[in-house]
């Protein structure tokens, strides 16, 4: 266990992503904690355990003791927010999709190299225990030679209006197929 946890600034803390995924993930982490957060709807935020809370993420980037940032904002804002974080030298975990335009993704990679600040894109399903088990089984060739993979998503989830299904959800399936094979 790490003696000192990494102080993470979460940008985009008022959405469902925080409520249903990130809050528990950071609470269980032995290595990182949410140290500060920023969201345009910060007045609606109900987690009083986070000392530093801002409406403007650029103010959060100025807090002493901030080690890294985790970006979970709407997809259309990924590029601008990640660019600002990288330009300020912060290691950055950016939820998928990285950006909505290839040129913007290339620019973020260039900025990461220039500043030396790591840029990571959150393809978190790779670490789901079911996917890890599937990968182990595939490595043992329990299914023989894989020639075709078909994926589908079912349930009551509404279609994405911000970036479409390919960027929003199917990117998980595409990433997993590439990673598994």
PDB file of C-alpha atoms in Angstrom:
ATOM      1  CA  UNK A   1       0.000   0.000   0.000  1.00  0.00           C
ATOM      2  CA  UNK A   2       1.285   3.436  -0.904  1.00  0.00           C
ATOM      3  CA  UNK A   3       2.047   5.699   2.060  1.00  0.00           C
ATOM      4  CA  UNK A   4       0.745   8.815   0.353  1.00  0.00           C
ATOM      5  CA  UNK A   5      -2.157   8.677  -2.046  1.00  0.00           C
ATOM      6  CA  UNK A   6      -2.013  10.483  -5.356  1.00  0.00           C
ATOM      7  CA  UNK A   7      -4.118  13.664  -5.180  1.00  0.00           C
ATOM      8  CA  UNK A   8      -6.415  13.595  -8.191  1.00  0.00           C
ATOM      9  CA  UNK A   9      -8.489  16.492  -9.475  1.00  0.00           C
ATOM     10  CA  UNK A  10     -11.704  15.239 -11.033  1.00  0.00           C
ATOM     11  CA  UNK A  11     -13.112  17.448 -13.763  1.00  0.00           C
ATOM     12  CA  UNK A  12     -16.766  16.592 -14.365  1.00  0.00           C
ATOM     13  CA  UNK A  13     -18.013  15.333 -11.007  1.00  0.00           C
ATOM     14  CA  UNK A  14     -21.741  15.994 -11.257  1.00  0.00           C
ATOM     15  CA  UNK A  15     -22.657  13.414 -13.870  1.00  0.00           C
ATOM     16  CA  UNK A  16     -23.718   9.796 -13.626  1.00  0.00           C
ATOM     17  CA  UNK A  17     -20.164   8.657 -14.328  1.00  0.00           C
ATOM     18  CA  UNK A  18     -19.056   9.938 -10.915  1.00  0.00           C
ATOM     19  CA  UNK A  19     -22.114   8.712  -9.055  1.00  0.00           C
ATOM     20  CA  UNK A  20     -22.070   5.170 -10.466  1.00  0.00           C
ATOM     21  CA  UNK A  21     -18.392   4.509 -11.227  1.00  0.00           C
ATOM     22  CA  UNK A  22     -15.727   6.917 -10.068  1.00  0.00           C
ATOM     23  CA  UNK A  23     -16.873   7.565  -6.512  1.00  0.00           C
ATOM     24  CA  UNK A  24     -16.561   3.895  -5.559  1.00  0.00           C
ATOM     25  CA  UNK A  25     -13.421   3.328  -7.612  1.00  0.00           C
ATOM     26  CA  UNK A  26     -11.536   6.089  -5.846  1.00  0.00           C
ATOM     27  CA  UNK A  27     -12.965   5.124  -2.441  1.00  0.00           C
ATOM     28  CA  UNK A  28     -11.536   1.609  -2.896  1.00  0.00           C
ATOM     29  CA  UNK A  29      -8.193   2.771  -4.281  1.00  0.00           C
ATOM     30  CA  UNK A  30      -5.118   2.415  -2.104  1.00  0.00           C
ATOM     31  CA  UNK A  31      -3.109   4.673  -4.405  1.00  0.00           C
ATOM     32  CA  UNK A  32      -5.299   7.633  -5.366  1.00  0.00           C
ATOM     33  CA  UNK A  33      -8.015   9.838  -3.923  1.00  0.00           C
ATOM     34  CA  UNK A  34     -10.209  12.622  -5.215  1.00  0.00           C
ATOM     35  CA  UNK A  35      -8.498  15.654  -3.768  1.00  0.00           C
ATOM     36  CA  UNK A  36     -10.358  18.334  -5.726  1.00  0.00           C
ATOM     37  CA  UNK A  37     -13.189  18.502  -8.225  1.00  0.00           C
ATOM     38  CA  UNK A  38     -14.630  20.902 -10.736  1.00  0.00           C
ATOM     39  CA  UNK A  39     -17.925  21.007 -12.572  1.00  0.00           C
ATOM     40  CA  UNK A  40     -20.116  23.698 -14.082  1.00  0.00           C
ATOM     41  CA  UNK A  41     -22.938  22.319 -11.898  1.00  0.00           C
ATOM     42  CA  UNK A  42     -20.861  22.222  -8.696  1.00  0.00           C
ATOM     43  CA  UNK A  43     -23.805  23.661  -6.738  1.00  0.00           C
ATOM     44  CA  UNK A  44     -25.577  20.310  -7.319  1.00  0.00           C
ATOM     45  CA  UNK A  45     -22.612  18.274  -6.050  1.00  0.00           C
ATOM     46  CA  UNK A  46     -23.343  16.502  -2.778  1.00  0.00           C
ATOM     47  CA  UNK A  47     -20.015  14.957  -1.725  1.00  0.00           C
ATOM     48  CA  UNK A  48     -18.765  17.019   1.194  1.00  0.00           C
ATOM     49  CA  UNK A  49     -15.692  14.763   1.649  1.00  0.00           C
ATOM     50  CA  UNK A  50     -13.874  16.554  -1.160  1.00  0.00           C
ATOM     51  CA  UNK A  51     -12.319  19.680   0.286  1.00  0.00           C
ATOM     52  CA  UNK A  52     -11.641  21.639  -2.900  1.00  0.00           C
ATOM     53  CA  UNK A  53     -14.649  22.166  -5.176  1.00  0.00           C
ATOM     54  CA  UNK A  54     -14.744  24.559  -8.120  1.00  0.00           C
ATOM     55  CA  UNK A  55     -17.097  25.635 -10.868  1.00  0.00           C
ATOM     56  CA  UNK A  56     -14.148  26.461 -13.150  1.00  0.00           C
ATOM     57  CA  UNK A  57     -11.631  23.646 -13.666  1.00  0.00           C
ATOM     58  CA  UNK A  58      -8.883  26.155 -14.478  1.00  0.00           C
ATOM     59  CA  UNK A  59      -9.071  27.379 -10.881  1.00  0.00           C
ATOM     60  CA  UNK A  60      -8.734  23.788  -9.671  1.00  0.00           C
ATOM     61  CA  UNK A  61      -5.521  23.389 -11.670  1.00  0.00           C
ATOM     62  CA  UNK A  62      -3.941  26.065  -9.464  1.00  0.00           C
ATOM     63  CA  UNK A  63      -4.490  24.196  -6.161  1.00  0.00           C
ATOM     64  CA  UNK A  64      -1.289  23.278  -4.321  1.00  0.00           C
ATOM     65  CA  UNK A  65      -0.866  19.543  -3.880  1.00  0.00           C
ATOM     66  CA  UNK A  66      -2.737  18.481  -7.013  1.00  0.00           C
ATOM     67  CA  UNK A  67      -0.822  15.568  -8.600  1.00  0.00           C
ATOM     68  CA  UNK A  68      -2.960  14.486 -11.571  1.00  0.00           C
ATOM     69  CA  UNK A  69      -6.316  15.029 -13.250  1.00  0.00           C
ATOM     70  CA  UNK A  70      -9.129  12.741 -14.326  1.00  0.00           C
ATOM     71  CA  UNK A  71     -11.397  14.184 -17.008  1.00  0.00           C
ATOM     72  CA  UNK A  72     -15.006  12.968 -17.156  1.00  0.00           C
ATOM     73  CA  UNK A  73     -16.752  15.826 -18.952  1.00  0.00           C
ATOM     74  CA  UNK A  74     -19.021  15.731 -22.000  1.00  0.00           C
ATOM     75  CA  UNK A  75     -17.217  14.330 -25.017  1.00  0.00           C
ATOM     76  CA  UNK A  76     -17.293  17.559 -27.015  1.00  0.00           C
ATOM     77  CA  UNK A  77     -15.205  19.238 -24.279  1.00  0.00           C
ATOM     78  CA  UNK A  78     -12.513  16.556 -23.991  1.00  0.00           C
ATOM     79  CA  UNK A  79      -9.990  18.267 -26.228  1.00  0.00           C
ATOM     80  CA  UNK A  80     -10.082  21.730 -24.655  1.00  0.00           C
ATOM     81  CA  UNK A  81      -9.982  20.474 -21.070  1.00  0.00           C
ATOM     82  CA  UNK A  82      -7.263  17.872 -21.705  1.00  0.00           C
ATOM     83  CA  UNK A  83      -5.176  20.425 -23.599  1.00  0.00           C
ATOM     84  CA  UNK A  84      -5.300  22.824 -20.644  1.00  0.00           C
ATOM     85  CA  UNK A  85      -4.341  20.073 -18.202  1.00  0.00           C
ATOM     86  CA  UNK A  86      -1.420  18.858 -20.307  1.00  0.00           C
ATOM     87  CA  UNK A  87      -0.195  22.410 -20.921  1.00  0.00           C
ATOM     88  CA  UNK A  88      -0.097  22.797 -17.132  1.00  0.00           C
ATOM     89  CA  UNK A  89       1.998  19.621 -16.871  1.00  0.00           C
ATOM     90  CA  UNK A  90      -0.562  17.359 -15.201  1.00  0.00           C
ATOM     91  CA  UNK A  91      -0.651  13.619 -15.812  1.00  0.00           C
ATOM     92  CA  UNK A  92      -4.095  13.201 -17.354  1.00  0.00           C
ATOM     93  CA  UNK A  93      -6.579  10.336 -17.379  1.00  0.00           C
ATOM     94  CA  UNK A  94      -9.138  11.135 -20.070  1.00  0.00           C
ATOM     95  CA  UNK A  95     -12.340   9.152 -20.348  1.00  0.00           C
ATOM     96  CA  UNK A  96     -13.052   7.731 -23.782  1.00  0.00           C
ATOM     97  CA  UNK A  97     -13.450   8.821 -26.473  1.00  0.00           C
ATOM     98  CA  UNK A  98     -10.169  10.688 -26.416  1.00  0.00           C
ATOM     99  CA  UNK A  99     -11.568  13.370 -28.723  1.00  0.00           C
ATOM    100  CA  UNK A 100     -14.152  13.555 -31.458  1.00  0.00           C
ATOM    101  CA  UNK A 101     -11.586  14.500 -34.128  1.00  0.00           C
ATOM    102  CA  UNK A 102      -8.415  12.696 -35.141  1.00  0.00           C
ATOM    103  CA  UNK A 103      -6.404  15.920 -35.442  1.00  0.00           C
ATOM    104  CA  UNK A 104      -7.299  16.849 -31.860  1.00  0.00           C
ATOM    105  CA  UNK A 105      -6.216  13.433 -30.591  1.00  0.00           C
ATOM    106  CA  UNK A 106      -2.878  13.833 -32.395  1.00  0.00           C
ATOM    107  CA  UNK A 107      -2.468  17.282 -30.831  1.00  0.00           C
ATOM    108  CA  UNK A 108      -3.029  15.873 -27.331  1.00  0.00           C
ATOM    109  CA  UNK A 109      -0.416  13.190 -27.974  1.00  0.00           C
ATOM    110  CA  UNK A 110       2.011  15.867 -29.183  1.00  0.00           C
ATOM    111  CA  UNK A 111       1.361  17.963 -26.071  1.00  0.00           C
ATOM    112  CA  UNK A 112       1.899  14.963 -23.806  1.00  0.00           C
ATOM    113  CA  UNK A 113       5.263  14.296 -25.430  1.00  0.00           C
ATOM    114  CA  UNK A 114       6.254  17.967 -25.312  1.00  0.00           C
ATOM    115  CA  UNK A 115       5.373  18.476 -21.637  1.00  0.00           C
ATOM    116  CA  UNK A 116       6.307  14.996 -20.424  1.00  0.00           C
ATOM    117  CA  UNK A 117       2.893  14.729 -18.770  1.00  0.00           C
ATOM    118  CA  UNK A 118       1.438  11.249 -19.321  1.00  0.00           C
ATOM    119  CA  UNK A 119      -1.890  11.037 -21.165  1.00  0.00           C
ATOM    120  CA  UNK A 120      -4.026   7.964 -20.588  1.00  0.00           C
ATOM    121  CA  UNK A 121      -7.368   7.162 -22.185  1.00  0.00           C
ATOM    122  CA  UNK A 122      -9.841   5.251 -20.014  1.00  0.00           C
ATOM    123  CA  UNK A 123     -10.679   1.973 -21.691  1.00  0.00           C
ATOM    124  CA  UNK A 124     -11.631   0.508 -18.337  1.00  0.00           C
ATOM    125  CA  UNK A 125     -13.551  -2.554 -19.495  1.00  0.00           C
ATOM    126  CA  UNK A 126     -10.214  -4.276 -20.085  1.00  0.00           C
ATOM    127  CA  UNK A 127      -9.967  -4.621 -16.322  1.00  0.00           C
ATOM    128  CA  UNK A 128     -13.415  -6.092 -15.735  1.00  0.00           C
ATOM    129  CA  UNK A 129     -12.924  -9.534 -14.198  1.00  0.00           C
ATOM    130  CA  UNK A 130     -15.117 -11.156 -16.873  1.00  0.00           C
ATOM    131  CA  UNK A 131     -12.964  -9.714 -19.653  1.00  0.00           C
ATOM    132  CA  UNK A 132      -9.773 -10.753 -17.853  1.00  0.00           C
ATOM    133  CA  UNK A 133     -11.150 -14.298 -17.572  1.00  0.00           C
ATOM    134  CA  UNK A 134     -12.103 -14.293 -21.258  1.00  0.00           C
ATOM    135  CA  UNK A 135      -8.601 -13.173 -22.222  1.00  0.00           C
ATOM    136  CA  UNK A 136      -7.008 -15.923 -20.118  1.00  0.00           C
ATOM    137  CA  UNK A 137      -9.260 -18.493 -21.770  1.00  0.00           C
ATOM    138  CA  UNK A 138      -8.377 -17.168 -25.218  1.00  0.00           C
ATOM    139  CA  UNK A 139      -4.656 -17.284 -24.406  1.00  0.00           C
ATOM    140  CA  UNK A 140      -5.088 -20.943 -23.409  1.00  0.00           C
ATOM    141  CA  UNK A 141      -6.850 -21.428 -26.773  1.00  0.00           C
ATOM    142  CA  UNK A 142      -9.923 -22.876 -25.059  1.00  0.00           C
ATOM    143  CA  UNK A 143     -12.059 -21.641 -27.965  1.00  0.00           C
ATOM    144  CA  UNK A 144      -9.708 -22.739 -30.730  1.00  0.00           C
ATOM    145  CA  UNK A 145      -8.724 -20.206 -33.380  1.00  0.00           C
ATOM    146  CA  UNK A 146     -10.919 -17.104 -33.179  1.00  0.00           C
ATOM    147  CA  UNK A 147     -12.103 -16.147 -36.660  1.00  0.00           C
ATOM    148  CA  UNK A 148     -15.027 -13.858 -35.955  1.00  0.00           C
ATOM    149  CA  UNK A 149     -16.316 -11.745 -33.088  1.00  0.00           C
ATOM    150  CA  UNK A 150     -19.789 -10.249 -32.922  1.00  0.00           C
ATOM    151  CA  UNK A 151     -20.846  -7.803 -30.229  1.00  0.00           C
ATOM    152  CA  UNK A 152     -24.152  -6.249 -29.302  1.00  0.00           C
ATOM    153  CA  UNK A 153     -25.423  -3.958 -26.598  1.00  0.00           C
ATOM    154  CA  UNK A 154     -28.834  -4.440 -25.115  1.00  0.00           C
ATOM    155  CA  UNK A 155     -30.773  -2.866 -22.304  1.00  0.00           C
ATOM    156  CA  UNK A 156     -32.733   0.236 -21.521  1.00  0.00           C
ATOM    157  CA  UNK A 157     -29.980   2.762 -22.149  1.00  0.00           C
ATOM    158  CA  UNK A 158     -30.942   5.663 -24.402  1.00  0.00           C
ATOM    159  CA  UNK A 159     -28.932   6.298 -27.564  1.00  0.00           C
ATOM    160  CA  UNK A 160     -26.125   8.809 -27.160  1.00  0.00           C
ATOM    161  CA  UNK A 161     -26.879  12.289 -28.448  1.00  0.00           C
ATOM    162  CA  UNK A 162     -23.457  13.824 -27.739  1.00  0.00           C
ATOM    163  CA  UNK A 163     -21.230  11.708 -29.968  1.00  0.00           C
ATOM    164  CA  UNK A 164     -23.161   8.742 -31.324  1.00  0.00           C
ATOM    165  CA  UNK A 165     -22.951   5.078 -30.432  1.00  0.00           C
ATOM    166  CA  UNK A 166     -19.599   4.346 -32.073  1.00  0.00           C
ATOM    167  CA  UNK A 167     -17.690   6.957 -30.049  1.00  0.00           C
ATOM    168  CA  UNK A 168     -19.822   6.599 -26.939  1.00  0.00           C
ATOM    169  CA  UNK A 169     -20.277   2.894 -26.329  1.00  0.00           C
ATOM    170  CA  UNK A 170     -19.217   0.748 -29.274  1.00  0.00           C
ATOM    171  CA  UNK A 171     -15.676   2.054 -28.789  1.00  0.00           C
ATOM    172  CA  UNK A 172     -15.553  -0.310 -25.787  1.00  0.00           C
ATOM    173  CA  UNK A 173     -16.387  -3.257 -28.037  1.00  0.00           C
ATOM    174  CA  UNK A 174     -13.899  -2.201 -30.693  1.00  0.00           C
ATOM    175  CA  UNK A 175     -11.169  -1.693 -28.099  1.00  0.00           C
ATOM    176  CA  UNK A 176     -11.834  -5.073 -26.497  1.00  0.00           C
ATOM    177  CA  UNK A 177     -11.786  -6.893 -29.833  1.00  0.00           C
ATOM    178  CA  UNK A 178      -8.429  -5.310 -30.726  1.00  0.00           C
ATOM    179  CA  UNK A 179      -7.015  -5.970 -27.251  1.00  0.00           C
ATOM    180  CA  UNK A 180      -8.227  -9.555 -27.028  1.00  0.00           C
ATOM    181  CA  UNK A 181      -6.917 -10.494 -30.442  1.00  0.00           C
TER     182      UNK A 181
END
